[in-house]
Amino acid sequence: MVKKDQVMVVTIDGPAGAGKSTIAKKLAKVLGVSYLDTGAMYRALTLKAMREDVNMESEDDLIALAKRTTIDIESLDSGVKVLLDGEDVSQDIRTVEVTNNTFYVARAAGVRSIMVEWQREMGLRKSVVIEGRDVGTVVFPKATRKYYLDADVEERAKRRYDELIAKGEEVDLKDVLSDVKVRDEKDFTRKVGPLKKAKDAVVIDSTKMTIDEVVEEMKNRI
Ligand code: C5P
C-alpha cells in the first residue's frame, strides 16, 4: 500500500512493440501520476548524434555529446513532448532511421549511466509510471511495483506495422518483423542495461489482451 505522501514508482520493462508506451500512458492517467518514456531519451540523443554526424561507434564521442545535451520529457494528456536542447522533437525521434540507430547510444555504458541519472532525478521528484528496458532492474531497483510486459514477436511486429502504416509510412510487414527481431537481439544481449525480467517483476503477456485489460490488471496489482 502506498502512503499519501510517498513517491510511487511503477516500472514497465519489455521488448519493442509489447504495448509499453500506450499502456504506461493510460496507467499513469488512471493513477493520476506522471509518465516517463525512457526510450524517448535514447531516441533524442540518437537524433542529435545523427544530425551532428557524430561517430556513433565511439563511446567517448557519444558521452561528450550526452554531456552537452539537455533532454526534457513533458507528460501531456495526449502523450509526451520531447524537448532536445529546447527543440520539440516528439515526431522526429519516431522515424525508422532513428529507431534502427538507437542501439549505438543504448550499448554505450557511459551514456547509459548519464541517462540513468537523468531518469532517477525525474522519477524521484514525483510519482511516476516509467517504461523502458532497464527501469525495474537498473534505474529503480526498489520501485513500488514492477511489471515486465511481453507479447509474441509476430504480434509485436504487427502492432509496429499498423502504427507505421497509420503514420503514412510505406513499410512491409516482413521487414518490420525482421527489424523487431534485430532490435530484440540487441536489447537482450548488450553488456550494460540489457532487457531482462527483474526477479520481483509481475510478468504480463499482452498477446491476447486488450490495452484496457492490461491497464486494469496492472492497476489492480498496485
Ligand atoms: O522504447 P523505445 O522503442 O522507444 O526505445 C528505443 C530504444 O532505446 C530501444 O530499442 C532500446 O535500445 C533503447 N532503450 C534502452 N533503455 C531503455 C529504453 C530504451 O536501451 N530504458
PDB file of C-alpha atoms and ligand atoms in Angstrom:
ATOM      1  CA  MET A   1       0.000   0.000   0.000  1.00  0.00           C
ATOM      2  CA  VAL A   2       1.392   3.399  -0.969  1.00  0.00           C
ATOM      3  CA  LYS A   3       1.025   6.147   1.658  1.00  0.00           C
ATOM      4  CA  LYS A   4      -0.336   9.519   0.646  1.00  0.00           C
ATOM      5  CA  ASP A   5       2.941  11.448   0.936  1.00  0.00           C
ATOM      6  CA  GLN A   6       5.128   8.682  -0.506  1.00  0.00           C
ATOM      7  CA  VAL A   7       6.510   8.864  -4.064  1.00  0.00           C
ATOM      8  CA  MET A   8       5.220   5.914  -6.070  1.00  0.00           C
ATOM      9  CA  VAL A   9       7.358   4.464  -8.858  1.00  0.00           C
ATOM     10  CA  VAL A  10       5.814   1.901 -11.198  1.00  0.00           C
ATOM     11  CA  THR A  11       8.193   0.392 -13.758  1.00  0.00           C
ATOM     12  CA  ILE A  12       7.274  -1.334 -17.013  1.00  0.00           C
ATOM     13  CA  ASP A  13      10.025  -3.088 -18.959  1.00  0.00           C
ATOM     14  CA  GLY A  14       9.642  -5.213 -22.050  1.00  0.00           C
ATOM     15  CA  PRO A  15      10.589  -5.687 -25.692  1.00  0.00           C
ATOM     16  CA  ALA A  16       9.700  -3.377 -28.597  1.00  0.00           C
ATOM     17  CA  GLY A  17       6.040  -3.465 -29.551  1.00  0.00           C
ATOM     18  CA  ALA A  18       4.756  -5.098 -26.348  1.00  0.00           C
ATOM     19  CA  GLY A  19       2.496  -2.072 -25.822  1.00  0.00           C
ATOM     20  CA  LYS A  20       4.516  -0.390 -23.083  1.00  0.00           C
ATOM     21  CA  SER A  21       4.037   3.229 -24.181  1.00  0.00           C
ATOM     22  CA  THR A  22       0.283   3.094 -24.698  1.00  0.00           C
ATOM     23  CA  ILE A  23      -0.254   1.115 -21.512  1.00  0.00           C
ATOM     24  CA  ALA A  24       2.150   3.165 -19.365  1.00  0.00           C
ATOM     25  CA  LYS A  25       0.462   6.390 -20.518  1.00  0.00           C
ATOM     26  CA  LYS A  26      -3.021   5.041 -19.672  1.00  0.00           C
ATOM     27  CA  LEU A  27      -1.942   3.586 -16.351  1.00  0.00           C
ATOM     28  CA  ALA A  28      -0.313   6.898 -15.363  1.00  0.00           C
ATOM     29  CA  LYS A  29      -3.568   8.697 -16.183  1.00  0.00           C
ATOM     30  CA  VAL A  30      -5.686   6.233 -14.203  1.00  0.00           C
ATOM     31  CA  LEU A  31      -3.333   6.547 -11.200  1.00  0.00           C
ATOM     32  CA  GLY A  32      -3.078  10.343 -11.578  1.00  0.00           C
ATOM     33  CA  VAL A  33       0.734  10.329 -11.780  1.00  0.00           C
ATOM     34  CA  SER A  34       3.352  11.336 -14.400  1.00  0.00           C
ATOM     35  CA  TYR A  35       4.570   9.177 -17.237  1.00  0.00           C
ATOM     36  CA  LEU A  36       8.204   8.837 -18.283  1.00  0.00           C
ATOM     37  CA  ASP A  37       9.206   7.276 -21.597  1.00  0.00           C
ATOM     38  CA  THR A  38      12.920   6.439 -21.260  1.00  0.00           C
ATOM     39  CA  GLY A  39      13.168   5.163 -24.852  1.00  0.00           C
ATOM     40  CA  ALA A  40      12.404   8.722 -25.986  1.00  0.00           C
ATOM     41  CA  MET A  41      15.609   9.870 -24.275  1.00  0.00           C
ATOM     42  CA  TYR A  42      17.747   7.295 -26.123  1.00  0.00           C
ATOM     43  CA  ARG A  43      15.973   8.266 -29.331  1.00  0.00           C
ATOM     44  CA  ALA A  44      16.524  12.016 -28.787  1.00  0.00           C
ATOM     45  CA  LEU A  45      20.256  11.575 -28.220  1.00  0.00           C
ATOM     46  CA  THR A  46      20.446   9.323 -31.300  1.00  0.00           C
ATOM     47  CA  LEU A  47      18.712  12.008 -33.362  1.00  0.00           C
ATOM     48  CA  LYS A  48      21.233  14.622 -32.215  1.00  0.00           C
ATOM     49  CA  ALA A  49      24.150  12.260 -32.995  1.00  0.00           C
ATOM     50  CA  MET A  50      22.753  11.678 -36.493  1.00  0.00           C
ATOM     51  CA  ARG A  51      22.194  15.384 -37.133  1.00  0.00           C
ATOM     52  CA  GLU A  52      25.712  16.282 -35.959  1.00  0.00           C
ATOM     53  CA  ASP A  53      27.303  13.362 -37.772  1.00  0.00           C
ATOM     54  CA  VAL A  54      28.881  12.116 -34.548  1.00  0.00           C
ATOM     55  CA  ASN A  55      30.879   8.890 -34.856  1.00  0.00           C
ATOM     56  CA  MET A  56      28.403   6.561 -33.148  1.00  0.00           C
ATOM     57  CA  GLU A  57      30.992   3.780 -32.958  1.00  0.00           C
ATOM     58  CA  SER A  58      32.920   5.957 -30.489  1.00  0.00           C
ATOM     59  CA  GLU A  59      31.658   5.735 -26.909  1.00  0.00           C
ATOM     60  CA  ASP A  60      33.785   8.761 -25.920  1.00  0.00           C
ATOM     61  CA  ASP A  61      32.193  10.898 -28.631  1.00  0.00           C
ATOM     62  CA  LEU A  62      28.723   9.796 -27.536  1.00  0.00           C
ATOM     63  CA  ILE A  63      29.487  10.567 -23.874  1.00  0.00           C
ATOM     64  CA  ALA A  64      30.773  14.032 -24.840  1.00  0.00           C
ATOM     65  CA  LEU A  65      27.577  14.550 -26.843  1.00  0.00           C
ATOM     66  CA  ALA A  66      25.367  13.485 -23.925  1.00  0.00           C
ATOM     67  CA  LYS A  67      27.214  15.890 -21.609  1.00  0.00           C
ATOM     68  CA  ARG A  68      26.388  18.863 -23.810  1.00  0.00           C
ATOM     69  CA  THR A  69      22.752  17.886 -24.303  1.00  0.00           C
ATOM     70  CA  THR A  70      19.580  18.655 -22.391  1.00  0.00           C
ATOM     71  CA  ILE A  71      16.611  16.364 -22.801  1.00  0.00           C
ATOM     72  CA  ASP A  72      13.292  17.163 -21.176  1.00  0.00           C
ATOM     73  CA  ILE A  73      10.229  14.998 -21.278  1.00  0.00           C
ATOM     74  CA  GLU A  74       6.897  16.586 -20.511  1.00  0.00           C
ATOM     75  CA  SER A  75       3.940  14.306 -19.979  1.00  0.00           C
ATOM     76  CA  LEU A  76       0.844  15.659 -21.699  1.00  0.00           C
ATOM     77  CA  ASP A  77      -2.679  14.269 -21.827  1.00  0.00           C
ATOM     78  CA  SER A  78      -2.102  13.256 -25.438  1.00  0.00           C
ATOM     79  CA  GLY A  79       1.283  11.622 -24.832  1.00  0.00           C
ATOM     80  CA  VAL A  80       4.759  13.029 -24.323  1.00  0.00           C
ATOM     81  CA  LYS A  81       6.542  16.119 -25.533  1.00  0.00           C
ATOM     82  CA  VAL A  82      10.259  15.547 -26.020  1.00  0.00           C
ATOM     83  CA  LEU A  83      12.492  18.606 -25.915  1.00  0.00           C
ATOM     84  CA  LEU A  84      16.038  18.226 -27.244  1.00  0.00           C
ATOM     85  CA  ASP A  85      18.009  21.318 -26.164  1.00  0.00           C
ATOM     86  CA  GLY A  86      14.653  23.104 -26.057  1.00  0.00           C
ATOM     87  CA  GLU A  87      13.504  21.979 -29.536  1.00  0.00           C
ATOM     88  CA  ASP A  88      10.349  19.885 -29.810  1.00  0.00           C
ATOM     89  CA  VAL A  89      11.476  16.633 -31.483  1.00  0.00           C
ATOM     90  CA  SER A  90       8.485  14.496 -30.449  1.00  0.00           C
ATOM     91  CA  GLN A  91       7.809  13.450 -34.058  1.00  0.00           C
ATOM     92  CA  ASP A  92      11.383  13.412 -35.409  1.00  0.00           C
ATOM     93  CA  ILE A  93      12.539  10.744 -32.945  1.00  0.00           C
ATOM     94  CA  ARG A  94       9.975   8.192 -34.188  1.00  0.00           C
ATOM     95  CA  THR A  95      11.398   7.559 -37.679  1.00  0.00           C
ATOM     96  CA  VAL A  96      12.646   4.128 -38.766  1.00  0.00           C
ATOM     97  CA  GLU A  97      16.201   5.545 -39.159  1.00  0.00           C
ATOM     98  CA  VAL A  98      16.319   6.800 -35.575  1.00  0.00           C
ATOM     99  CA  THR A  99      14.766   3.529 -34.329  1.00  0.00           C
ATOM    100  CA  ASN A 100      17.390   1.447 -36.099  1.00  0.00           C
ATOM    101  CA  ASN A 101      20.284   3.592 -34.841  1.00  0.00           C
ATOM    102  CA  THR A 102      19.360   3.761 -31.136  1.00  0.00           C
ATOM    103  CA  PHE A 103      21.456   0.694 -30.320  1.00  0.00           C
ATOM    104  CA  TYR A 104      24.696   2.696 -30.608  1.00  0.00           C
ATOM    105  CA  VAL A 105      23.624   5.015 -27.818  1.00  0.00           C
ATOM    106  CA  ALA A 106      21.959   2.185 -25.867  1.00  0.00           C
ATOM    107  CA  ARG A 107      25.083  -0.008 -25.777  1.00  0.00           C
ATOM    108  CA  ALA A 108      27.438   2.761 -24.590  1.00  0.00           C
ATOM    109  CA  ALA A 109      27.923   2.196 -20.840  1.00  0.00           C
ATOM    110  CA  GLY A 110      28.995   5.803 -20.165  1.00  0.00           C
ATOM    111  CA  VAL A 111      25.917   7.151 -21.925  1.00  0.00           C
ATOM    112  CA  ARG A 112      23.627   4.771 -20.059  1.00  0.00           C
ATOM    113  CA  SER A 113      24.884   5.970 -16.690  1.00  0.00           C
ATOM    114  CA  ILE A 114      24.157   9.585 -17.672  1.00  0.00           C
ATOM    115  CA  MET A 115      20.644   8.547 -18.819  1.00  0.00           C
ATOM    116  CA  VAL A 116      20.037   6.602 -15.600  1.00  0.00           C
ATOM    117  CA  GLU A 117      20.952   9.684 -13.516  1.00  0.00           C
ATOM    118  CA  TRP A 118      18.547  11.861 -15.513  1.00  0.00           C
ATOM    119  CA  GLN A 119      15.784   9.269 -15.147  1.00  0.00           C
ATOM    120  CA  ARG A 120      16.305   8.897 -11.389  1.00  0.00           C
ATOM    121  CA  GLU A 121      16.190  12.669 -10.962  1.00  0.00           C
ATOM    122  CA  MET A 122      12.914  12.883 -12.868  1.00  0.00           C
ATOM    123  CA  GLY A 123      11.424   9.861 -11.101  1.00  0.00           C
ATOM    124  CA  LEU A 124      12.344  10.890  -7.581  1.00  0.00           C
ATOM    125  CA  ARG A 125      10.612  14.264  -7.810  1.00  0.00           C
ATOM    126  CA  LYS A 126       7.086  12.888  -8.109  1.00  0.00           C
ATOM    127  CA  SER A 127       5.106   9.688  -8.520  1.00  0.00           C
ATOM    128  CA  VAL A 128       5.610   8.188 -11.937  1.00  0.00           C
ATOM    129  CA  VAL A 129       4.948   5.298 -14.298  1.00  0.00           C
ATOM    130  CA  ILE A 130       8.238   4.783 -16.129  1.00  0.00           C
ATOM    131  CA  GLU A 131       8.811   2.477 -19.082  1.00  0.00           C
ATOM    132  CA  GLY A 132      11.868   1.143 -20.880  1.00  0.00           C
ATOM    133  CA  ARG A 133      14.222  -1.825 -20.906  1.00  0.00           C
ATOM    134  CA  ASP A 134      16.158  -1.497 -17.620  1.00  0.00           C
ATOM    135  CA  VAL A 135      13.884   0.659 -15.477  1.00  0.00           C
ATOM    136  CA  GLY A 136      12.969  -2.099 -12.993  1.00  0.00           C
ATOM    137  CA  THR A 137      16.413  -3.715 -12.968  1.00  0.00           C
ATOM    138  CA  VAL A 138      18.829  -0.740 -13.006  1.00  0.00           C
ATOM    139  CA  VAL A 139      17.083   2.639 -12.748  1.00  0.00           C
ATOM    140  CA  PHE A 140      14.612   1.884  -9.946  1.00  0.00           C
ATOM    141  CA  PRO A 141      15.514  -1.478  -8.374  1.00  0.00           C
ATOM    142  CA  LYS A 142      13.361  -0.527  -5.359  1.00  0.00           C
ATOM    143  CA  ALA A 143      10.281   0.510  -7.361  1.00  0.00           C
ATOM    144  CA  THR A 144       6.861   0.297  -5.693  1.00  0.00           C
ATOM    145  CA  ARG A 145       5.665  -2.158  -8.356  1.00  0.00           C
ATOM    146  CA  LYS A 146       7.472  -3.682 -11.354  1.00  0.00           C
ATOM    147  CA  TYR A 147       5.969  -5.122 -14.500  1.00  0.00           C
ATOM    148  CA  TYR A 148       7.507  -6.982 -17.400  1.00  0.00           C
ATOM    149  CA  LEU A 149       5.223  -6.645 -20.398  1.00  0.00           C
ATOM    150  CA  ASP A 150       5.680  -9.241 -23.114  1.00  0.00           C
ATOM    151  CA  ALA A 151       3.934 -10.393 -26.323  1.00  0.00           C
ATOM    152  CA  ASP A 152       4.719 -12.823 -29.165  1.00  0.00           C
ATOM    153  CA  VAL A 153       7.175 -11.387 -31.647  1.00  0.00           C
ATOM    154  CA  GLU A 154       4.734 -11.701 -34.602  1.00  0.00           C
ATOM    155  CA  GLU A 155       2.077  -9.791 -32.678  1.00  0.00           C
ATOM    156  CA  ARG A 156       4.588  -7.102 -31.697  1.00  0.00           C
ATOM    157  CA  ALA A 157       5.704  -6.705 -35.315  1.00  0.00           C
ATOM    158  CA  LYS A 158       2.076  -6.478 -36.460  1.00  0.00           C
ATOM    159  CA  ARG A 159       1.433  -3.670 -33.928  1.00  0.00           C
ATOM    160  CA  ARG A 160       4.527  -1.729 -35.095  1.00  0.00           C
ATOM    161  CA  TYR A 161       3.474  -2.236 -38.703  1.00  0.00           C
ATOM    162  CA  ASP A 162      -0.055  -0.914 -38.043  1.00  0.00           C
ATOM    163  CA  GLU A 163       1.428   2.103 -36.243  1.00  0.00           C
ATOM    164  CA  LEU A 164       3.774   2.932 -39.142  1.00  0.00           C
ATOM    165  CA  ILE A 165       1.035   2.473 -41.751  1.00  0.00           C
ATOM    166  CA  ALA A 166      -1.252   4.768 -39.738  1.00  0.00           C
ATOM    167  CA  LYS A 167       1.509   7.383 -39.866  1.00  0.00           C
ATOM    168  CA  GLY A 168       1.563   7.071 -43.667  1.00  0.00           C
ATOM    169  CA  GLU A 169       4.911   5.252 -43.917  1.00  0.00           C
ATOM    170  CA  GLU A 170       5.391   2.680 -46.671  1.00  0.00           C
ATOM    171  CA  VAL A 171       6.583  -0.477 -44.967  1.00  0.00           C
ATOM    172  CA  ASP A 172       6.463  -4.207 -45.436  1.00  0.00           C
ATOM    173  CA  LEU A 173       5.347  -6.481 -42.572  1.00  0.00           C
ATOM    174  CA  LYS A 174       8.256  -8.867 -43.224  1.00  0.00           C
ATOM    175  CA  ASP A 175      10.779  -6.019 -42.904  1.00  0.00           C
ATOM    176  CA  VAL A 176       9.149  -4.760 -39.717  1.00  0.00           C
ATOM    177  CA  LEU A 177       9.275  -8.297 -38.252  1.00  0.00           C
ATOM    178  CA  SER A 178      12.938  -8.606 -39.117  1.00  0.00           C
ATOM    179  CA  ASP A 179      13.697  -5.131 -37.608  1.00  0.00           C
ATOM    180  CA  VAL A 180      11.883  -6.102 -34.396  1.00  0.00           C
ATOM    181  CA  LYS A 181      13.896  -9.350 -34.170  1.00  0.00           C
ATOM    182  CA  VAL A 182      17.183  -7.480 -34.707  1.00  0.00           C
ATOM    183  CA  ARG A 183      16.203  -4.942 -32.028  1.00  0.00           C
ATOM    184  CA  ASP A 184      15.226  -7.763 -29.606  1.00  0.00           C
ATOM    185  CA  GLU A 185      18.591  -9.418 -30.118  1.00  0.00           C
ATOM    186  CA  LYS A 186      20.431  -6.151 -29.423  1.00  0.00           C
ATOM    187  CA  ASP A 187      18.247  -5.293 -26.409  1.00  0.00           C
ATOM    188  CA  PHE A 188      18.626  -8.760 -24.838  1.00  0.00           C
ATOM    189  CA  THR A 189      22.351  -9.192 -25.408  1.00  0.00           C
ATOM    190  CA  ARG A 190      24.019  -5.833 -24.722  1.00  0.00           C
ATOM    191  CA  LYS A 191      26.515  -5.909 -21.859  1.00  0.00           C
ATOM    192  CA  VAL A 192      25.063  -2.963 -19.920  1.00  0.00           C
ATOM    193  CA  GLY A 193      21.393  -2.469 -19.112  1.00  0.00           C
ATOM    194  CA  PRO A 194      20.157  -5.433 -21.173  1.00  0.00           C
ATOM    195  CA  LEU A 195      16.446  -6.153 -21.272  1.00  0.00           C
ATOM    196  CA  LYS A 196      15.644  -8.756 -18.643  1.00  0.00           C
ATOM    197  CA  LYS A 197      12.904  -9.586 -16.190  1.00  0.00           C
ATOM    198  CA  ALA A 198      13.527  -8.247 -12.710  1.00  0.00           C
ATOM    199  CA  LYS A 199      13.164 -11.105 -10.202  1.00  0.00           C
ATOM    200  CA  ASP A 200      10.304  -9.304  -8.476  1.00  0.00           C
ATOM    201  CA  ALA A 201       8.515  -8.157 -11.643  1.00  0.00           C
ATOM    202  CA  VAL A 202       4.975  -9.269 -12.425  1.00  0.00           C
ATOM    203  CA  VAL A 203       5.053 -10.709 -15.956  1.00  0.00           C
ATOM    204  CA  ILE A 204       2.086  -9.909 -18.200  1.00  0.00           C
ATOM    205  CA  ASP A 205       1.728 -11.345 -21.698  1.00  0.00           C
ATOM    206  CA  SER A 206      -0.321  -8.905 -23.745  1.00  0.00           C
ATOM    207  CA  THR A 207      -0.536 -11.038 -26.924  1.00  0.00           C
ATOM    208  CA  LYS A 208      -4.222 -11.805 -26.497  1.00  0.00           C
ATOM    209  CA  MET A 209      -5.187  -8.948 -24.196  1.00  0.00           C
ATOM    210  CA  THR A 210      -6.664  -5.542 -24.979  1.00  0.00           C
ATOM    211  CA  ILE A 211      -4.931  -2.390 -23.764  1.00  0.00           C
ATOM    212  CA  ASP A 212      -7.683  -1.768 -21.210  1.00  0.00           C
ATOM    213  CA  GLU A 213      -7.432  -5.319 -19.852  1.00  0.00           C
ATOM    214  CA  VAL A 214      -3.694  -4.897 -19.269  1.00  0.00           C
ATOM    215  CA  VAL A 215      -4.153  -1.478 -17.627  1.00  0.00           C
ATOM    216  CA  GLU A 216      -6.887  -2.907 -15.377  1.00  0.00           C
ATOM    217  CA  GLU A 217      -4.731  -5.856 -14.336  1.00  0.00           C
ATOM    218  CA  MET A 218      -1.780  -3.562 -13.584  1.00  0.00           C
ATOM    219  CA  LYS A 219      -3.924  -1.147 -11.603  1.00  0.00           C
ATOM    220  CA  ASN A 220      -5.414  -3.939  -9.536  1.00  0.00           C
ATOM    221  CA  ARG A 221      -1.963  -5.171  -8.506  1.00  0.00           C
ATOM    222  CA  ILE A 222      -0.809  -1.805  -7.142  1.00  0.00           C
TER     223      ILE A 222
HETATM  224  O1  C5P B   1      11.014   2.061 -26.177  1.00  0.00           O
HETATM  225  P1  C5P B   1      11.579   2.522 -27.491  1.00  0.00           P
HETATM  226  O2  C5P B   1      11.314   1.580 -28.616  1.00  0.00           O
HETATM  227  O3  C5P B   1      11.215   3.917 -27.829  1.00  0.00           O
HETATM  228  O4  C5P B   1      13.172   2.517 -27.243  1.00  0.00           O
HETATM  229  C1  C5P B   1      14.080   2.796 -28.262  1.00  0.00           C
HETATM  230  C2  C5P B   1      15.405   2.093 -27.994  1.00  0.00           C
HETATM  231  O5  C5P B   1      16.061   2.706 -26.883  1.00  0.00           O
HETATM  232  C3  C5P B   1      15.313   0.605 -27.636  1.00  0.00           C
HETATM  233  O6  C5P B   1      15.385  -0.252 -28.745  1.00  0.00           O
HETATM  234  C4  C5P B   1      16.492   0.378 -26.731  1.00  0.00           C
HETATM  235  O7  C5P B   1      17.609   0.004 -27.490  1.00  0.00           O
HETATM  236  C5  C5P B   1      16.755   1.743 -26.123  1.00  0.00           C
HETATM  237  N1  C5P B   1      16.332   1.814 -24.731  1.00  0.00           N
HETATM  238  C6  C5P B   1      17.206   1.396 -23.750  1.00  0.00           C
HETATM  239  N2  C5P B   1      16.869   1.504 -22.437  1.00  0.00           N
HETATM  240  C7  C5P B   1      15.687   1.997 -22.064  1.00  0.00           C
HETATM  241  C8  C5P B   1      14.765   2.416 -23.054  1.00  0.00           C
HETATM  242  C9  C5P B   1      15.107   2.292 -24.381  1.00  0.00           C
HETATM  243  O8  C5P B   1      18.291   0.929 -24.072  1.00  0.00           O
HETATM  244  N3  C5P B   1      15.411   2.121 -20.765  1.00  0.00           N
END
